[in-house]
């Protein structure tokens, strides 16, 4: 969790707020890939993309 705190502090100090949507999208997309790997939900998720 220390990394997350440091990263948020970096964004606040450097005024790089435009990076937040990119990071959030990547985390959600990565979570989808991890959660659907080898599950019965995978074919439905693949049809979305």
mmCIF file of C-alpha atoms in Angstrom:
data_model
loop_
_atom_site.group_PDB
_atom_site.id
_atom_site.type_symbol
_atom_site.label_atom_id
_atom_site.label_comp_id
_atom_site.label_asym_id
_atom_site.label_seq_id
_atom_site.Cartn_x
_atom_site.Cartn_y
_atom_site.Cartn_z
ATOM 1 C CA UNK A 1 0.000 0.000 0.000
ATOM 2 C CA UNK A 2 3.006 2.275 0.390
ATOM 3 C CA UNK A 3 3.429 2.337 -3.390
ATOM 4 C CA UNK A 4 -0.165 3.519 -3.858
ATOM 5 C CA UNK A 5 0.288 6.316 -1.318
ATOM 6 C CA UNK A 6 3.510 7.443 -2.963
ATOM 7 C CA UNK A 7 1.945 7.327 -6.418
ATOM 8 C CA UNK A 8 -1.048 9.419 -5.333
ATOM 9 C CA UNK A 9 1.307 11.906 -3.674
ATOM 10 C CA UNK A 10 3.304 12.094 -6.908
ATOM 11 C CA UNK A 11 0.130 12.808 -8.891
ATOM 12 C CA UNK A 12 -0.875 15.518 -6.433
ATOM 13 C CA UNK A 13 2.526 17.256 -6.372
ATOM 14 C CA UNK A 14 3.182 17.029 -10.124
ATOM 15 C CA UNK A 15 -0.430 17.870 -11.088
ATOM 16 C CA UNK A 16 -0.720 14.749 -13.253
ATOM 17 C CA UNK A 17 -4.424 14.171 -12.666
ATOM 18 C CA UNK A 18 -4.939 13.135 -16.285
ATOM 19 C CA UNK A 19 -3.137 9.849 -15.492
ATOM 20 C CA UNK A 20 -5.833 8.688 -13.058
ATOM 21 C CA UNK A 21 -8.415 7.568 -15.667
ATOM 22 C CA UNK A 22 -5.728 5.626 -17.536
ATOM 23 C CA UNK A 23 -4.539 3.873 -14.363
ATOM 24 C CA UNK A 24 -8.108 3.088 -13.261
ATOM 25 C CA UNK A 25 -8.958 1.643 -16.686
ATOM 26 C CA UNK A 26 -5.834 -0.537 -16.668
ATOM 27 C CA UNK A 27 -6.583 -1.850 -13.164
ATOM 28 C CA UNK A 28 -10.189 -2.694 -14.061
ATOM 29 C CA UNK A 29 -9.181 -4.347 -17.330
ATOM 30 C CA UNK A 30 -6.438 -6.348 -15.598
ATOM 31 C CA UNK A 31 -8.876 -7.429 -12.903
ATOM 32 C CA UNK A 32 -11.335 -8.618 -15.545
ATOM 33 C CA UNK A 33 -8.654 -10.689 -17.225
ATOM 34 C CA UNK A 34 -7.562 -12.283 -13.943
ATOM 35 C CA UNK A 35 -11.103 -12.998 -12.738
ATOM 36 C CA UNK A 36 -12.386 -14.471 -16.000
ATOM 37 C CA UNK A 37 -9.437 -16.728 -16.714
ATOM 38 C CA UNK A 38 -10.694 -20.278 -16.565
ATOM 39 C CA UNK A 39 -14.208 -19.448 -15.429
ATOM 40 C CA UNK A 40 -17.635 -19.955 -16.922
ATOM 41 C CA UNK A 41 -18.062 -16.179 -17.294
ATOM 42 C CA UNK A 42 -15.187 -15.860 -19.780
ATOM 43 C CA UNK A 43 -17.205 -16.398 -23.002
ATOM 44 C CA UNK A 44 -19.611 -13.620 -22.009
ATOM 45 C CA UNK A 45 -16.819 -11.174 -21.202
ATOM 46 C CA UNK A 46 -15.083 -11.910 -24.525
ATOM 47 C CA UNK A 47 -18.230 -11.047 -26.458
ATOM 48 C CA UNK A 48 -18.204 -7.559 -24.920
ATOM 49 C CA UNK A 49 -14.806 -6.820 -26.389
#
